[in-house]
Amino acid sequence: MDGTMIAPHVEEYDAALNALDAAKDTWAQTSVTERIGLLQQVKDHLMPVAQGWAEAAARKKQIPAGSPLAGEEWTSGPYAVMSACNGLIATLGQMDGKAFLKHLPTRELATGQMAVKVMPHSIWDHLLLSGVTAEVWMQEGVTAGNLPKHAAVAYDVPSAQRKGKVALILGAGNIASIAPLDVFQKLFLENQVAILKMNPVNDYLTEYLQAALKPLIDRDFVRVVKGDGAAGAYLTTHPLVEELHITGAASTHDAIVWGVGEEASKNRAAGTPKNDRRFTSELGAVCPTIVVPGPWSSADLAFQAEHIATQKLHNSGFNCVACQVLIMPKGWSKGETLLARVREVMHKSDRLAYYPGAGDRLDSFKAHANAPQTIDRGRAPSLIISNAGDNEWFRTNEVFAPAMSILDMEAPDAETYLINAIAYANDQLHGTLGANILIHPKTIRAIGRVRFEEIIAQLRYGTIAINAWTGLAFLLTACPWGAFPGHTPEDVQSGIGTVHNTFMLEHTERTVVQAPWRPFPRGLLSGQFTLLPRPPWFITNKKQDKVGRLLTGFQYKPSWFKLPRIFLNALLG
């Protein structure tokens, strides 16, 4: 790499990496008590800049002033980081004997594997996300007896004997909390110091992150820098960088590992990577939402229509787990009504497509579509819907824009349909990051809970959301986040490794998150215990900006006195 291409930054990068390299063993040997103190300091530095962070992100993403959609920038920005700090503080505070594991319920799955329940964990979880559960399904061989050997393994080495490493993190350009949460992964779960190279799309957040992470930066444990693709390439080959992590595109990962063009072909054929350092990644997917036929009421259809629209249009469609393929039961009597209501919700969403390249990706999607439908959204680009059919392009290309394909699948009965839909998702769709299933509780009971669990176990995705969106698991930082295990540098798909995971579990297979079928108060009327009204991450929530700000303040300093305002705004949303 010709250093003159990034001459303005070379000295900055080299100085940052030299400082990190000098401090890496100091960080690795830093005590648990010091780490807790640093996390608390990060919270104290984050809170004063949280509002500026959220407002800057909303403005740069072209969200109109005063729009409730600004709430997305609170919940997927400062709130998620504050929540992760709390989770890590709680785990570190019970690191002796790994006592934190004693408070995590476990059970044996129908497959014989072990599941660890990570949500709800605290009284606040029960109140603020009432009815939401999350389990981490462990890989085969992990048992209740040996679980301590598969958690917080970086802390098994006596602190005085630990050796640190320097990690490079290439930040994501879409969701603000991704980059700092990736930094936490390296620091607190892997004992590595980190240089974070911001994505040019959202490097306007650099100053906010530098302010929030100042306690770590002052100790030379973290650096946050800007730069373009050439800068990233320089850093990936820097001799002081020992490990890498990226949240982004598989093409970027492959260019770093194998090179490009003829060079990449030769390296792949010879099995000789251009860059053979340990490289973890989260690279997106063609994520499905499977709609299972059942006794849905009119209110169910309306609520789940908002749910599906959110899965597609949260962050204007620029999410790695946005719904890419909506799998529908062919001939279901309620199917057309559901799709009509989905279109109605999408029609009212006039959020602009702010992410670079969206227009070209939409044009490509439309060019491959057979008789595409468009949903007019006023000032925003029309949302494009295509019938997936047997078109391979829709199965292998993540559109990363406001577009979605629909696949109609035969549904002789709910169980057979679900089995076939899962097989399609496993065998036909690119990637394994996240999959959603919308299914009526009566349908689950008809299939049988044990049988349903056996069927779900066949779905090879890193996160499975049942009557939820996998994006919820991203916000629940106790959940490991990443692809289903088994990908390789040769066929990286949705990536290698996981992040978040504040309970520091190792050898995880997937996260299964489940939310109430009906919101409060309708859920109570139908026998479900939930206090969760329209979720604040729904694009239709009219108070999500206020709820997001209040939840961030609550995570900073939890208090019973803060709950009434949160509940009031949640109910009005």
CSV table of N, CA and C in Angstrom, one decimal, residues 112-185:
chain,number,residue,atom,x,y,z
A,112,GLY,N,-31.1,-32.2,23.0
A,112,GLY,CA,-30.0,-32.7,23.9
A,112,GLY,C,-29.0,-31.6,24.3
A,113,GLN,N,-29.0,-30.5,23.5
A,113,GLN,CA,-28.1,-29.4,23.8
A,113,GLN,C,-28.6,-28.6,25.0
A,114,MET,N,-27.8,-27.7,25.5
A,114,MET,CA,-28.2,-26.9,26.7
A,114,MET,C,-28.5,-25.5,26.2
A,115,ALA,N,-29.6,-24.9,26.8
A,115,ALA,CA,-29.9,-23.6,26.6
A,115,ALA,C,-29.7,-22.8,27.9
A,116,VAL,N,-29.1,-21.6,27.7
A,116,VAL,CA,-28.9,-20.7,28.8
A,116,VAL,C,-29.8,-19.5,28.7
A,117,LYS,N,-30.7,-19.2,29.7
A,117,LYS,CA,-31.6,-18.1,29.6
A,117,LYS,C,-30.9,-16.8,30.1
A,118,VAL,N,-30.8,-15.9,29.2
A,118,VAL,CA,-30.1,-14.6,29.5
A,118,VAL,C,-31.1,-13.4,29.6
A,119,MET,N,-32.3,-13.6,29.3
A,119,MET,CA,-33.3,-12.6,29.3
A,119,MET,C,-34.7,-13.2,29.6
A,120,PRO,N,-35.4,-12.7,30.6
A,120,PRO,CA,-35.1,-11.6,31.5
A,120,PRO,C,-34.1,-12.0,32.6
A,121,HIS,N,-33.3,-11.0,33.0
A,121,HIS,CA,-32.3,-11.3,34.0
A,121,HIS,C,-32.5,-10.5,35.3
A,122,SER,N,-32.8,-9.2,35.1
A,122,SER,CA,-33.0,-8.4,36.3
A,122,SER,C,-34.5,-8.0,36.4
A,123,ILE,N,-34.9,-7.4,37.5
A,123,ILE,CA,-36.2,-6.9,37.7
A,123,ILE,C,-36.6,-5.8,36.6
A,124,TRP,N,-35.6,-5.1,36.2
A,124,TRP,CA,-35.8,-4.1,35.1
A,124,TRP,C,-36.2,-4.7,33.8
A,125,ASP,N,-35.6,-5.9,33.5
A,125,ASP,CA,-35.9,-6.6,32.3
A,125,ASP,C,-37.4,-7.0,32.3
A,126,HIS,N,-37.8,-7.5,33.5
A,126,HIS,CA,-39.2,-8.0,33.6
A,126,HIS,C,-40.2,-6.8,33.4
A,127,LEU,N,-39.8,-5.6,33.8
A,127,LEU,CA,-40.7,-4.5,33.7
A,127,LEU,C,-40.7,-3.8,32.3
A,128,LEU,N,-39.4,-3.6,31.8
A,128,LEU,CA,-39.3,-2.7,30.6
A,128,LEU,C,-39.5,-3.5,29.3
A,129,LEU,N,-39.2,-4.8,29.4
A,129,LEU,CA,-39.4,-5.7,28.2
A,129,LEU,C,-40.2,-6.9,28.6
A,130,SER,N,-41.3,-6.6,29.2
A,130,SER,CA,-42.2,-7.6,29.8
A,130,SER,C,-42.6,-8.6,28.7
A,131,GLY,N,-42.4,-9.9,29.0
A,131,GLY,CA,-42.8,-11.0,28.1
A,131,GLY,C,-41.8,-11.4,27.1
A,132,VAL,N,-40.7,-10.6,27.0
A,132,VAL,CA,-39.6,-10.9,26.1
A,132,VAL,C,-38.6,-11.9,26.8
A,133,THR,N,-38.3,-12.9,26.1
A,133,THR,CA,-37.3,-13.9,26.6
A,133,THR,C,-36.2,-14.1,25.5
A,134,ALA,N,-35.0,-14.5,26.0
A,134,ALA,CA,-33.9,-14.8,25.1
A,134,ALA,C,-33.1,-15.9,25.7
A,135,GLU,N,-32.9,-17.0,24.9
A,135,GLU,CA,-32.0,-18.1,25.3
A,135,GLU,C,-30.8,-18.2,24.4
A,136,VAL,N,-29.7,-18.6,24.9
A,136,VAL,CA,-28.5,-18.9,24.1
A,136,VAL,C,-28.4,-20.4,24.0
A,137,TRP,N,-28.5,-20.9,22.8
A,137,TRP,CA,-28.4,-22.4,22.7
A,137,TRP,C,-26.9,-22.7,22.4
A,138,MET,N,-26.3,-23.5,23.3
A,138,MET,CA,-24.9,-23.8,23.3
A,138,MET,C,-24.6,-24.9,22.3
A,139,GLN,N,-23.4,-24.9,21.9
A,139,GLN,CA,-23.0,-26.0,21.0
A,139,GLN,C,-22.9,-27.3,21.7
A,140,GLU,N,-23.0,-28.4,21.0
A,140,GLU,CA,-22.9,-29.8,21.6
A,140,GLU,C,-21.7,-29.9,22.4
A,141,GLY,N,-21.8,-30.6,23.5
A,141,GLY,CA,-20.7,-30.8,24.4
A,141,GLY,C,-20.7,-29.8,25.6
A,142,VAL,N,-21.4,-28.7,25.5
A,142,VAL,CA,-21.4,-27.8,26.6
A,142,VAL,C,-22.6,-28.2,27.5
A,143,THR,N,-22.3,-28.4,28.8
A,143,THR,CA,-23.3,-28.8,29.7
A,143,THR,C,-23.3,-27.9,30.9
A,144,ALA,N,-24.3,-28.1,31.8
A,144,ALA,CA,-24.4,-27.3,33.0
A,144,ALA,C,-23.2,-27.5,33.9
A,145,GLY,N,-22.6,-28.7,33.8
A,145,GLY,CA,-21.5,-29.1,34.6
A,145,GLY,C,-20.2,-28.4,34.2
A,146,ASN,N,-20.0,-28.3,32.8
A,146,ASN,CA,-18.8,-27.7,32.3
A,146,ASN,C,-19.0,-26.2,31.8
A,147,LEU,N,-20.1,-25.6,32.1
A,147,LEU,CA,-20.4,-24.3,31.5
A,147,LEU,C,-19.3,-23.3,32.0
A,148,PRO,N,-18.8,-23.3,33.2
A,148,PRO,CA,-17.8,-22.4,33.6
A,148,PRO,C,-16.5,-22.4,32.7
A,149,LYS,N,-16.3,-23.6,32.1
A,149,LYS,CA,-15.1,-23.7,31.2
A,149,LYS,C,-15.4,-23.1,29.8
A,150,HIS,N,-16.7,-22.7,29.6
A,150,HIS,CA,-17.1,-22.1,28.3
A,150,HIS,C,-17.7,-20.7,28.5
A,151,ALA,N,-17.1,-20.0,29.5
A,151,ALA,CA,-17.5,-18.6,29.8
A,151,ALA,C,-16.4,-17.8,30.3
A,152,ALA,N,-16.2,-16.6,29.9
A,152,ALA,CA,-15.2,-15.7,30.3
A,152,ALA,C,-13.8,-16.4,30.3
A,153,VAL,N,-13.5,-17.1,29.3
A,153,VAL,CA,-12.2,-17.8,29.3
A,153,VAL,C,-11.0,-16.9,29.3
A,154,ALA,N,-11.1,-15.7,28.9
A,154,ALA,CA,-10.0,-14.8,28.9
A,154,ALA,C,-9.6,-14.5,30.3
A,155,TYR,N,-10.5,-14.8,31.3
A,155,TYR,CA,-10.2,-14.5,32.7
A,155,TYR,C,-9.6,-15.7,33.4
A,156,ASP,N,-9.5,-16.8,32.7
A,156,ASP,CA,-9.0,-18.0,33.3
A,156,ASP,C,-7.5,-17.9,33.5
A,157,VAL,N,-6.8,-17.1,32.7
A,157,VAL,CA,-5.3,-16.9,32.9
A,157,VAL,C,-5.1,-15.9,34.0
A,158,PRO,N,-4.3,-16.2,34.9
A,158,PRO,CA,-4.0,-15.2,36.0
A,158,PRO,C,-3.5,-13.9,35.4
A,159,SER,N,-4.0,-12.8,35.9
A,159,SER,CA,-3.8,-11.5,35.3
A,159,SER,C,-2.3,-11.2,35.0
A,160,ALA,N,-1.5,-11.6,36.0
A,160,ALA,CA,0.0,-11.2,35.8
A,160,ALA,C,0.6,-12.0,34.6
A,161,GLN,N,-0.1,-13.1,34.1
A,161,GLN,CA,0.5,-13.9,33.0
A,161,GLN,C,-0.2,-13.5,31.7
A,162,ARG,N,-1.1,-12.6,31.7
A,162,ARG,CA,-1.8,-12.3,30.4
A,162,ARG,C,-1.0,-11.5,29.5
A,163,LYS,N,-1.1,-11.8,28.2
A,163,LYS,CA,-0.5,-11.0,27.2
A,163,LYS,C,-1.6,-10.4,26.3
A,164,GLY,N,-1.5,-9.2,26.0
A,164,GLY,CA,-2.5,-8.5,25.1
A,164,GLY,C,-2.2,-8.6,23.7
A,165,LYS,N,-3.1,-8.1,22.9
A,165,LYS,CA,-2.9,-8.0,21.4
A,165,LYS,C,-3.5,-6.7,21.0
A,166,VAL,N,-3.1,-6.3,19.8
A,166,VAL,CA,-3.7,-5.1,19.1
A,166,VAL,C,-4.6,-5.5,18.1
A,167,ALA,N,-5.9,-5.1,18.2
A,167,ALA,CA,-6.9,-5.4,17.2
A,167,ALA,C,-7.3,-4.2,16.4
A,168,LEU,N,-7.6,-4.4,15.1
A,168,LEU,CA,-8.1,-3.4,14.2
A,168,LEU,C,-9.6,-3.7,14.1
A,169,ILE,N,-10.5,-2.7,14.3
A,169,ILE,CA,-11.9,-2.8,14.0
A,169,ILE,C,-12.3,-1.9,12.9
A,170,LEU,N,-12.8,-2.4,11.9
A,170,LEU,CA,-13.4,-1.6,10.8
A,170,LEU,C,-14.9,-1.4,11.1
A,171,GLY,N,-15.2,-0.2,11.4
A,171,GLY,CA,-16.6,0.1,11.8
A,171,GLY,C,-17.6,0.0,10.8
A,172,ALA,N,-18.9,-0.2,11.2
A,172,ALA,CA,-20.0,-0.3,10.3
A,172,ALA,C,-20.5,1.2,10.0
A,173,GLY,N,-21.2,1.4,8.9
A,173,GLY,CA,-21.6,2.7,8.6
A,173,GLY,C,-23.1,3.0,8.9
A,174,ASN,N,-23.8,2.0,9.3
A,174,ASN,CA,-25.3,2.1,9.4
A,174,ASN,C,-25.8,2.3,10.8
A,175,ILE,N,-25.5,1.5,11.8
A,175,ILE,CA,-26.0,1.5,13.1
A,175,ILE,C,-24.9,2.0,14.1
A,176,ALA,N,-25.2,3.1,14.8
A,176,ALA,CA,-24.2,3.8,15.6
A,176,ALA,C,-23.5,3.0,16.6
A,177,SER,N,-24.2,2.1,17.3
A,177,SER,CA,-23.6,1.4,18.4
A,177,SER,C,-22.7,0.2,18.0
A,178,ILE,N,-22.8,-0.2,16.7
A,178,ILE,CA,-22.0,-1.4,16.3
A,178,ILE,C,-20.5,-1.2,16.6
A,179,ALA,N,-19.9,-0.1,16.2
A,179,ALA,CA,-18.5,0.1,16.4
A,179,ALA,C,-18.1,0.0,17.8
A,180,PRO,N,-18.7,0.8,18.8
A,180,PRO,CA,-18.2,0.7,20.1
A,180,PRO,C,-18.5,-0.6,20.8
A,181,LEU,N,-19.6,-1.3,20.4
A,181,LEU,CA,-19.8,-2.6,21.0
A,181,LEU,C,-18.8,-3.6,20.5
A,182,ASP,N,-18.3,-3.5,19.2
A,182,ASP,CA,-17.2,-4.3,18.7
A,182,ASP,C,-15.9,-4.0,19.5
A,183,VAL,N,-15.7,-2.8,19.9
A,183,VAL,CA,-14.6,-2.4,20.7
A,183,VAL,C,-14.6,-3.1,22.1
A,184,PHE,N,-15.8,-3.1,22.7
A,184,PHE,CA,-16.0,-3.8,24.0
A,184,PHE,C,-15.7,-5.3,23.9
A,185,GLN,N,-16.1,-5.9,22.8
A,185,GLN,CA,-15.8,-7.3,22.6
A,185,GLN,C,-14.3,-7.6,22.7
